Structure formats: C-alpha cells, structure tokens
C-alpha cells in the first residue's frame, strides 16, 4: 500500500521525536511491503522563523493532499521565546488551531492509559490506581471558546476582553456520534461532561447528546459536570471509558488525565474529520528545555504513528507490530528519563527509537 504522509516536525523536541517515528514507520513498511512517502511542512515557530507566519496556505495544501498528517510538537518557552512577542494570531499555537480548522479535524481522541510496566510512575495512591485504568477523552476540537469571536477593547479607559462560546446542534451531534461509535468498540460507556448547571451551550450539548444516545441503546450514557469530573479523575479514574466533552473542557481534562497516568511521554492522540483523514500527534508539548539534547521520549509519537496506521489506513497488523514493540521494549527494562525507575536502563531518544525498530523487525 502507498502511504502518503505529511510530517510536521515543528518546534522544541518535535524534530527529534518525528525522526524516531519515521524510523518505526519505515521498519513496519519494510516488513509488510508498504511504500511510505513523507513530505515535511513547517508549522509553529519553525514556520514563523522562515515565513513570518505560523502556517502558510501552501503548507495547508500539502497537508490536504496527503492521506494523513503526523505531527511532533509546536511552541516554545512562552516567557523567553521571541515568538510570544508577536500578536496572538501570529504565535505558534495559532498555526495548530488553523490547521485543525482548515482540515476540519473536529474529533480529538486522547487515550489515557495506565501502563502496567509504568505503574510506579502513577502519582495516585496504589489503592486508587491498583486496578489500572484505560480511558479515552473525545474532545470537540474546532468549535467553542477557542474558535468563537474574541476581542480586547477599551471602554472609558477600562480594558475589557471578550471570548464567546458557541455551539450549534450539528457540531455537537457529529462529535457525539463519534464518541458513541468509539465507545461501542470499547467498554460501552460514555460520560458526557458539561457545565449544564450554568451554561446554555452545555444545556444544548446535554440535550443533543441525549438524542444521539437513543441510537445507541447498548451504550451506557451518564452526564457529569466538569468540575466534578476534574475531581473524579483523581478519585476514581477507573470509572471512565469514553469522556465526551467540548473543546476547552477537553483541553483541560486531557492534561489532567494524562498526568494521572504518570507517563505523558507515552500518550498518543488522533484528530479526525468525517473521512479516514487524520492528524496524529503526541499528547505532550514541545519541551523546549530538553530540545536537541537527545533526552525526549519518542514513544508517544511512535504510538501516534501506530494510531495513524490503524485509523487512517486500516493497517491493524502493522499498528499491532508497533504497539507490541513498544510493550516489549518496556518489558525489557529500557526507559527514557521521564519514565525512568530503579533497576531499568536509561536511554536517550535515538536509542529508544532504535530499540523499538529492532523489535518491529
Ligand atoms: C492542546 C494544546 C493546544 C490546545 C494549544 C497549543 C493551542 O494545549 O493540543 O491541547 O489548547 O488545543
Ligand atoms: Mg492542551
């Protein structure tokens, strides 16, 4: 099969982790006889440095012509990097928001899994994490507060800023359908998270999710307020299967969920539209403090490449080969610094990539 992939190495540790993910993809392609073609595009700070903007129209066109996009990470240190002296619409993050919108990637899947081999890294008490947990956050990605009208004005000498949170029923319905579809392939439970005790957008969210649920009688639906959900994630994470929520709540809760796994360097994510097309990226950020030092953990990006094979190309066997190699490398006792524990061998980004490649072959 021919796989035409656009890569966005991006900023910080992005180029290092993308290099390792390409190695893993190449190994899989060689083993199973596929032809992978990569085209790199610039986004975020890397694009600002060259073009003065965080994403060009040409880059968007290249991404659109691919079968899928694999991204590293974007952004820099917000207090020291010159990128953050630019107006907000020209900063690195604006590139990410723009590509999500341009490619209509409304469904963001963020799995948060406690890996048995890394259980010591989980910051929760053993009595809470003991039985493990495996949840998937389904975050709406192209609506709500992050895409509503915003402005800062001055009225009678007083500065005032405004952000608007809007959802129409179609935007809610399509993400809810994705959430229930995925739940059907998992443990058949959806927790829809909102703030329906205060917000109109949440009350509409809840009503539309109820309507969609009627088509999925085999899936259990519960509603939870977002503040309670933040608490439940540290109190009893095992209760969750699919968490379905709007853009900002999903942004915040997915960081919390990844932290409770203790291994954010392991977590992949997928952003999907209505077709097989998707953008795949690690759940973690660009870690500018360790960039270029061969210290980053490439596993989340390698697992993102595996998600890409599974969701965009239906290559389950190939995805299994990557997932299996990652599991094996952990069982064999190799760790990058972020997941290091006593008795294991500490390795850098490149060596971790090589060890995974060896286990794919
Ligand atoms: C994420 C990030 C982005 C977001 C930022 C960088 C705009 O935090 O992917 O979660 O808020 O969506
Ligand atoms: Mg975030």
Short mmCIF file of C-alpha atoms and ligand atoms in Angstrom, two decimals:
data_model
loop_
_atom_site.label_atom_id
_atom_site.label_comp_id
_atom_site.label_asym_id
_atom_site.label_seq_id
_atom_site.Cartn_x
_atom_site.Cartn_y
_atom_site.Cartn_z
CA UNK A 1 0.00 0.00 0.00
CA UNK A 2 1.13 3.54 -0.74
CA UNK A 3 1.11 5.82 2.29
CA UNK A 4 1.42 9.50 1.54
CA UNK A 5 2.19 11.21 4.86
CA UNK A 6 2.73 14.87 5.63
CA UNK A 7 5.04 15.37 8.61
CA UNK A 8 5.14 18.43 10.84
CA UNK A 9 8.33 18.19 12.91
CA UNK A 10 7.55 21.60 14.46
CA UNK A 11 9.47 23.06 17.41
CA UNK A 12 11.35 22.01 20.52
CA UNK A 13 11.71 18.23 20.72
CA UNK A 14 9.40 17.87 17.67
CA UNK A 15 12.09 17.14 15.05
CA UNK A 16 13.78 14.51 17.28
CA UNK A 17 10.62 12.57 18.05
CA UNK A 18 9.37 12.73 14.46
CA UNK A 19 12.69 11.28 13.27
CA UNK A 20 12.17 8.26 15.55
CA UNK A 21 8.54 7.82 14.46
CA UNK A 22 9.68 7.81 10.82
CA UNK A 23 12.19 5.09 11.66
CA UNK A 24 9.44 2.96 13.18
CA UNK A 25 7.14 3.53 10.20
CA UNK A 26 9.92 2.66 7.79
CA UNK A 27 10.61 -0.56 9.66
CA UNK A 28 6.94 -1.55 9.51
CA UNK A 29 6.73 -0.59 5.83
CA UNK A 30 9.74 -2.71 5.01
CA UNK A 31 8.46 -5.70 6.95
CA UNK A 32 4.96 -5.65 5.43
CA UNK A 33 5.78 -4.32 1.98
CA UNK A 34 4.38 -0.79 2.00
CA UNK A 35 5.66 2.32 0.29
CA UNK A 36 5.78 5.33 2.63
CA UNK A 37 6.38 8.81 1.25
CA UNK A 38 6.93 11.75 3.57
CA UNK A 39 6.56 15.42 2.81
CA UNK A 40 7.59 17.77 5.61
CA UNK A 41 5.86 21.09 6.20
CA UNK A 42 6.69 23.89 8.60
CA UNK A 43 4.31 24.92 11.34
CA UNK A 44 4.51 26.90 14.57
CA UNK A 45 7.74 28.68 15.45
CA UNK A 46 9.65 26.87 12.69
CA UNK A 47 7.31 28.45 10.15
CA UNK A 48 7.42 31.87 11.83
CA UNK A 49 11.22 31.88 11.56
CA UNK A 50 11.09 31.21 7.82
CA UNK A 51 7.81 32.74 6.61
CA UNK A 52 6.80 35.14 9.39
CA UNK A 53 3.52 33.26 9.94
CA UNK A 54 2.85 30.04 11.91
CA UNK A 55 1.20 28.27 8.95
CA UNK A 56 1.18 29.08 5.24
CA UNK A 57 -1.56 28.29 2.72
CA UNK A 58 0.94 26.14 0.81
CA UNK A 59 1.58 24.06 3.93
CA UNK A 60 -2.18 23.54 4.37
CA UNK A 61 -2.48 22.47 0.72
CA UNK A 62 0.35 19.95 1.15
CA UNK A 63 -1.35 18.52 4.24
CA UNK A 64 -4.69 18.33 2.41
CA UNK A 65 -3.13 16.35 -0.43
CA UNK A 66 -1.74 13.71 1.97
CA UNK A 67 -3.51 10.61 3.34
CA UNK A 68 -2.65 11.61 6.92
CA UNK A 69 -0.54 14.03 8.91
CA UNK A 70 1.99 13.12 11.61
CA UNK A 71 2.98 15.95 13.92
CA UNK A 72 5.70 16.36 16.55
CA UNK A 73 5.02 19.42 18.67
CA UNK A 74 4.92 23.17 18.32
CA UNK A 75 5.62 26.19 20.51
CA UNK A 76 8.43 27.47 22.68
CA UNK A 77 9.03 28.91 26.11
CA UNK A 78 6.25 31.49 26.47
CA UNK A 79 8.29 33.76 28.74
CA UNK A 80 11.58 33.83 26.84
CA UNK A 81 10.89 32.98 23.19
CA UNK A 82 10.57 35.94 20.75
CA UNK A 83 7.60 34.13 19.13
CA UNK A 84 5.50 35.23 22.11
CA UNK A 85 6.20 38.90 21.49
CA UNK A 86 4.18 38.61 18.27
CA UNK A 87 0.45 39.37 18.11
CA UNK A 88 -1.59 36.31 19.26
CA UNK A 89 -2.73 35.37 15.73
CA UNK A 90 0.92 35.05 14.62
CA UNK A 91 2.17 32.89 17.51
CA UNK A 92 2.98 29.17 17.12
CA UNK A 93 -0.31 27.92 18.65
CA UNK A 94 -2.31 29.86 16.07
CA UNK A 95 -0.82 27.53 13.42
CA UNK A 96 -2.13 24.48 15.23
CA UNK A 97 -5.61 25.95 15.66
CA UNK A 98 -5.60 26.99 11.99
CA UNK A 99 -4.65 23.56 10.65
CA UNK A 100 -7.31 21.87 12.81
CA UNK A 101 -9.91 24.21 11.33
CA UNK A 102 -8.60 24.02 7.76
CA UNK A 103 -8.66 20.22 7.82
CA UNK A 104 -11.99 20.12 9.71
CA UNK A 105 -10.47 17.93 12.45
CA UNK A 106 -13.40 18.17 14.85
CA UNK A 107 -12.82 14.96 16.80
CA UNK A 108 -9.79 14.70 19.06
CA UNK A 109 -9.12 11.31 20.64
CA UNK A 110 -6.80 11.30 23.62
CA UNK A 111 -6.33 7.94 25.30
CA UNK A 112 -5.07 7.98 28.89
CA UNK A 113 -3.89 4.54 29.90
CA UNK A 114 -2.05 3.31 32.95
CA UNK A 115 0.72 1.06 31.64
CA UNK A 116 1.30 -1.90 33.94
CA UNK A 117 5.09 -1.63 33.44
CA UNK A 118 4.99 2.05 34.49
CA UNK A 119 2.58 1.79 37.40
CA UNK A 120 5.20 3.21 39.80
CA UNK A 121 5.15 6.47 37.82
CA UNK A 122 1.44 7.00 38.56
CA UNK A 123 1.11 9.79 41.15
CA UNK A 124 -2.11 8.34 42.58
CA UNK A 125 -2.18 6.14 45.67
CA UNK A 126 -1.94 2.43 44.97
CA UNK A 127 -5.45 1.87 46.38
CA UNK A 128 -6.82 4.20 43.68
CA UNK A 129 -4.70 3.14 40.72
CA UNK A 130 -4.38 -0.51 41.73
CA UNK A 131 -6.80 -1.92 39.17
CA UNK A 132 -5.42 0.21 36.35
CA UNK A 133 -7.44 2.48 34.10
CA UNK A 134 -7.95 2.97 30.42
CA UNK A 135 -10.00 5.95 29.27
CA UNK A 136 -10.34 7.87 26.08
CA UNK A 137 -11.09 11.58 26.03
CA UNK A 138 -13.11 12.58 22.99
CA UNK A 139 -12.63 16.33 22.75
CA UNK A 140 -14.51 18.57 20.32
CA UNK A 141 -11.71 20.38 18.53
CA UNK A 142 -12.97 23.01 16.10
CA UNK A 143 -15.71 24.87 17.98
CA UNK A 144 -16.47 26.52 21.27
CA UNK A 145 -14.41 29.12 23.06
CA UNK A 146 -11.21 28.60 21.06
CA UNK A 147 -12.90 29.49 17.78
CA UNK A 148 -15.54 31.99 18.88
CA UNK A 149 -15.38 35.73 18.36
CA UNK A 150 -12.82 37.40 20.63
CA UNK A 151 -11.58 40.90 21.11
CA UNK A 152 -9.97 43.27 23.56
CA UNK A 153 -11.32 46.79 23.71
CA UNK A 154 -11.04 49.82 25.92
CA UNK A 155 -14.25 51.40 27.18
CA UNK A 156 -13.98 54.67 29.10
CA UNK A 157 -10.37 53.95 29.90
CA UNK A 158 -11.14 50.42 31.15
CA UNK A 159 -9.65 47.50 29.23
CA UNK A 160 -12.13 44.75 28.52
CA UNK A 161 -11.69 41.37 26.81
CA UNK A 162 -14.38 39.16 25.35
CA UNK A 163 -14.39 35.49 24.26
CA UNK A 164 -17.50 33.72 23.03
CA UNK A 165 -18.51 30.09 23.48
CA UNK A 166 -20.87 28.95 20.74
CA UNK A 167 -22.01 25.50 19.62
CA UNK A 168 -24.72 24.59 17.17
CA UNK A 169 -26.51 21.28 17.38
CA UNK A 170 -24.78 19.87 14.28
CA UNK A 171 -21.34 20.42 15.78
CA UNK A 172 -22.45 18.65 18.95
CA UNK A 173 -24.17 15.81 17.11
CA UNK A 174 -21.21 14.84 14.93
CA UNK A 175 -18.77 14.63 17.85
CA UNK A 176 -21.34 12.75 19.96
CA UNK A 177 -21.79 10.20 17.15
CA UNK A 178 -18.01 9.67 17.03
CA UNK A 179 -17.95 9.27 20.82
CA UNK A 180 -20.69 6.64 20.84
CA UNK A 181 -19.16 4.80 17.86
CA UNK A 182 -15.83 4.54 19.67
CA UNK A 183 -17.50 3.55 22.95
CA UNK A 184 -19.13 0.65 21.11
CA UNK A 185 -15.67 -0.71 20.30
CA UNK A 186 -14.57 -0.27 23.93
CA UNK A 187 -16.40 -0.82 27.23
CA UNK A 188 -19.64 0.82 26.01
CA UNK A 189 -19.82 3.70 28.42
CA UNK A 190 -19.94 7.41 27.61
CA UNK A 191 -19.52 10.10 30.24
CA UNK A 192 -20.62 13.38 28.69
CA UNK A 193 -19.01 16.27 30.52
CA UNK A 194 -20.52 19.75 30.60
CA UNK A 195 -21.40 22.69 32.82
CA UNK A 196 -25.15 22.45 32.29
CA UNK A 197 -25.88 23.99 35.70
CA UNK A 198 -24.59 27.32 34.35
CA UNK A 199 -24.02 27.44 30.58
CA UNK A 200 -26.59 27.45 27.77
CA UNK A 201 -24.07 25.85 25.41
CA UNK A 202 -23.81 22.98 27.91
CA UNK A 203 -27.58 22.60 28.16
CA UNK A 204 -27.77 22.25 24.37
CA UNK A 205 -24.81 19.86 24.49
CA UNK A 206 -26.63 17.66 27.01
CA UNK A 207 -29.90 17.68 25.03
CA UNK A 208 -28.21 16.73 21.74
CA UNK A 209 -26.10 14.01 23.38
CA UNK A 210 -29.34 12.55 24.82
CA UNK A 211 -30.85 12.49 21.32
CA UNK A 212 -27.82 10.73 19.84
CA UNK A 213 -27.80 8.22 22.70
CA UNK A 214 -31.20 6.92 21.55
CA UNK A 215 -29.45 5.33 18.55
CA UNK A 216 -27.02 3.52 20.88
CA UNK A 217 -29.18 1.60 23.36
CA UNK A 218 -26.24 -0.75 24.02
CA UNK A 219 -24.03 2.12 25.25
CA UNK A 220 -24.50 3.48 28.74
CA UNK A 221 -24.63 7.26 28.97
CA UNK A 222 -24.03 9.39 32.04
CA UNK A 223 -23.67 13.15 32.41
CA UNK A 224 -21.11 14.75 34.66
CA UNK A 225 -20.37 18.38 35.48
CA UNK A 226 -16.86 19.40 34.51
CA UNK A 227 -15.75 20.45 37.99
CA UNK A 228 -16.89 17.13 39.39
CA UNK A 229 -15.14 15.31 36.54
CA UNK A 230 -11.85 17.03 37.39
CA UNK A 231 -12.26 15.62 40.89
CA UNK A 232 -13.37 12.14 39.80
CA UNK A 233 -10.31 11.78 37.57
CA UNK A 234 -8.05 11.69 40.60
CA UNK A 235 -10.54 9.97 42.90
CA UNK A 236 -11.59 7.05 40.73
CA UNK A 237 -10.17 7.12 37.19
CA UNK A 238 -11.19 3.52 36.54
CA UNK A 239 -14.86 4.57 36.32
CA UNK A 240 -14.25 6.23 32.91
CA UNK A 241 -14.37 4.67 29.47
CA UNK A 242 -15.12 7.44 26.92
CA UNK A 243 -15.27 11.02 28.16
CA UNK A 244 -17.13 13.15 25.63
CA UNK A 245 -16.69 16.88 26.00
CA UNK A 246 -16.38 20.30 24.38
CA UNK A 247 -13.15 21.97 23.33
CA UNK A 248 -11.91 23.81 26.42
CA UNK A 249 -13.11 21.25 28.96
CA UNK A 250 -11.38 18.57 26.88
CA UNK A 251 -8.17 20.60 26.71
CA UNK A 252 -8.02 20.87 30.48
CA UNK A 253 -9.28 17.41 31.42
CA UNK A 254 -6.99 15.66 28.93
CA UNK A 255 -3.92 17.24 30.53
CA UNK A 256 -5.16 16.11 33.91
CA UNK A 257 -5.93 12.60 32.66
CA UNK A 258 -2.50 12.26 31.07
CA UNK A 259 -0.82 13.41 34.26
CA UNK A 260 -2.56 10.79 36.39
CA UNK A 261 -1.13 8.08 34.14
CA UNK A 262 2.29 9.31 35.24
CA UNK A 263 3.62 8.84 31.73
CA UNK A 264 2.58 11.66 29.44
CA UNK A 265 5.59 10.77 27.28
CA UNK A 266 3.68 7.62 26.31
CA UNK A 267 0.35 9.07 25.22
CA UNK A 268 -0.67 9.43 21.59
CA UNK A 269 -3.59 11.31 20.08
CA UNK A 270 -5.61 11.48 16.89
CA UNK A 271 -7.59 14.36 15.42
CA UNK A 272 -10.10 13.17 12.85
CA UNK A 273 -12.58 14.58 10.37
CA UNK A 274 -15.50 12.82 8.71
CA UNK A 275 -13.28 10.75 6.42
CA UNK A 276 -10.30 8.49 7.09
CA UNK A 277 -8.01 11.51 7.15
CA UNK A 278 -6.43 12.44 10.46
CA UNK A 279 -3.67 14.36 12.19
CA UNK A 280 -1.72 12.34 14.74
CA UNK A 281 0.43 13.82 17.46
CA UNK A 282 1.76 13.05 20.92
CA UNK A 283 -0.34 14.43 23.79
CA UNK A 284 2.66 16.19 25.28
CA UNK A 285 4.13 19.54 24.28
CA UNK A 286 7.39 20.73 22.73
CA UNK A 287 9.50 20.60 25.96
CA UNK A 288 11.89 23.39 24.84
CA UNK A 289 14.01 22.84 27.98
CA UNK A 290 15.24 19.44 26.74
CA UNK A 291 15.14 20.10 22.98
CA UNK A 292 18.15 18.97 20.95
CA UNK A 293 19.66 17.01 23.84
CA UNK A 294 18.54 13.52 22.82
CA UNK A 295 16.56 13.29 26.07
CA UNK A 296 12.98 13.24 24.78
CA UNK A 297 10.75 10.21 24.94
CA UNK A 298 9.76 9.32 21.35
CA UNK A 299 7.19 6.69 22.38
CA UNK A 300 4.09 8.92 22.29
CA UNK A 301 4.95 9.94 18.72
CA UNK A 302 5.71 6.36 17.70
CA UNK A 303 2.34 5.31 19.16
CA UNK A 304 0.72 8.21 17.28
CA UNK A 305 2.15 6.72 14.08
CA UNK A 306 0.57 3.42 15.13
CA UNK A 307 -2.81 5.14 15.65
CA UNK A 308 -2.39 6.60 12.16
CA UNK A 309 -1.88 3.15 10.65
CA UNK A 310 -4.98 1.91 12.47
CA UNK A 311 -7.43 4.78 11.91
CA UNK A 312 -6.38 6.27 8.57
CA UNK A 313 -5.07 3.18 6.77
CA UNK A 314 -6.87 0.26 8.47
CA UNK A 315 -3.47 -1.44 8.88
CA UNK A 316 -4.20 -3.13 12.19
CA UNK A 317 -1.48 -5.77 11.89
CA UNK A 318 1.14 -3.09 11.27
CA UNK A 319 -0.16 -0.99 14.15
CA UNK A 320 -0.06 -4.06 16.40
CA UNK A 321 3.59 -4.58 15.40
CA UNK A 322 4.47 -1.10 16.67
CA UNK A 323 2.39 -1.37 19.85
CA UNK A 324 3.91 -4.79 20.55
CA UNK A 325 7.46 -3.49 20.05
CA UNK A 326 6.81 -0.63 22.50
CA UNK A 327 5.45 -3.04 25.09
CA UNK A 328 8.44 -5.32 24.58
CA UNK A 329 10.96 -2.52 25.00
CA UNK A 330 9.36 -1.59 28.32
CA UNK A 331 9.33 -5.22 29.44
CA UNK A 332 12.99 -5.43 28.52
CA UNK A 333 13.64 -2.63 31.01
CA UNK A 334 14.56 0.31 28.78
CA UNK A 335 13.37 3.78 29.84
CA UNK A 336 13.84 7.38 28.80
CA UNK A 337 14.43 9.86 31.63
CA UNK A 338 10.77 10.85 32.06
CA UNK A 339 9.67 7.29 32.87
CA UNK A 340 12.89 6.06 34.49
CA UNK A 341 12.68 3.87 37.55
CA UNK A 342 15.14 1.87 39.61
CA UNK A 343 16.64 -1.21 38.03
CA UNK A 344 15.92 -0.06 34.47
CA UNK A 345 18.38 1.07 31.82
CA UNK A 346 18.18 4.73 30.92
CA UNK A 347 18.39 5.52 27.21
CA UNK A 348 18.13 8.61 25.01
CA UNK A 349 15.60 9.44 22.31
CA UNK A 350 17.55 7.92 19.39
CA UNK A 351 18.44 4.72 21.20
CA UNK A 352 14.83 4.25 22.30
CA UNK A 353 13.83 4.58 18.64
CA UNK A 354 16.46 2.02 17.62
CA UNK A 355 15.38 -0.44 20.31
CA UNK A 356 11.77 -0.23 19.12
CA UNK A 357 12.83 -0.65 15.48
CA UNK A 358 14.80 -3.79 16.42
CA UNK A 359 11.64 -5.23 18.00
CA UNK A 360 9.49 -4.37 14.99
CA UNK A 361 11.84 -6.31 12.69
C1 LIG B 1 -3.54 21.03 23.03
C2 LIG B 1 -2.84 22.33 23.21
C3 LIG B 1 -3.45 23.33 22.26
C4 LIG B 1 -4.92 23.44 22.59
C5 LIG B 1 -2.78 24.71 22.29
C6 LIG B 1 -1.30 24.61 22.00
C7 LIG B 1 -3.47 25.68 21.35
O1 LIG B 1 -2.91 22.74 24.52
O2 LIG B 1 -3.47 20.45 21.94
O3 LIG B 1 -4.18 20.58 23.98
O4 LIG B 1 -5.27 24.10 23.54
O5 LIG B 1 -5.72 22.84 21.91
MG1 LIG B 2 -3.84 21.38 25.82
#
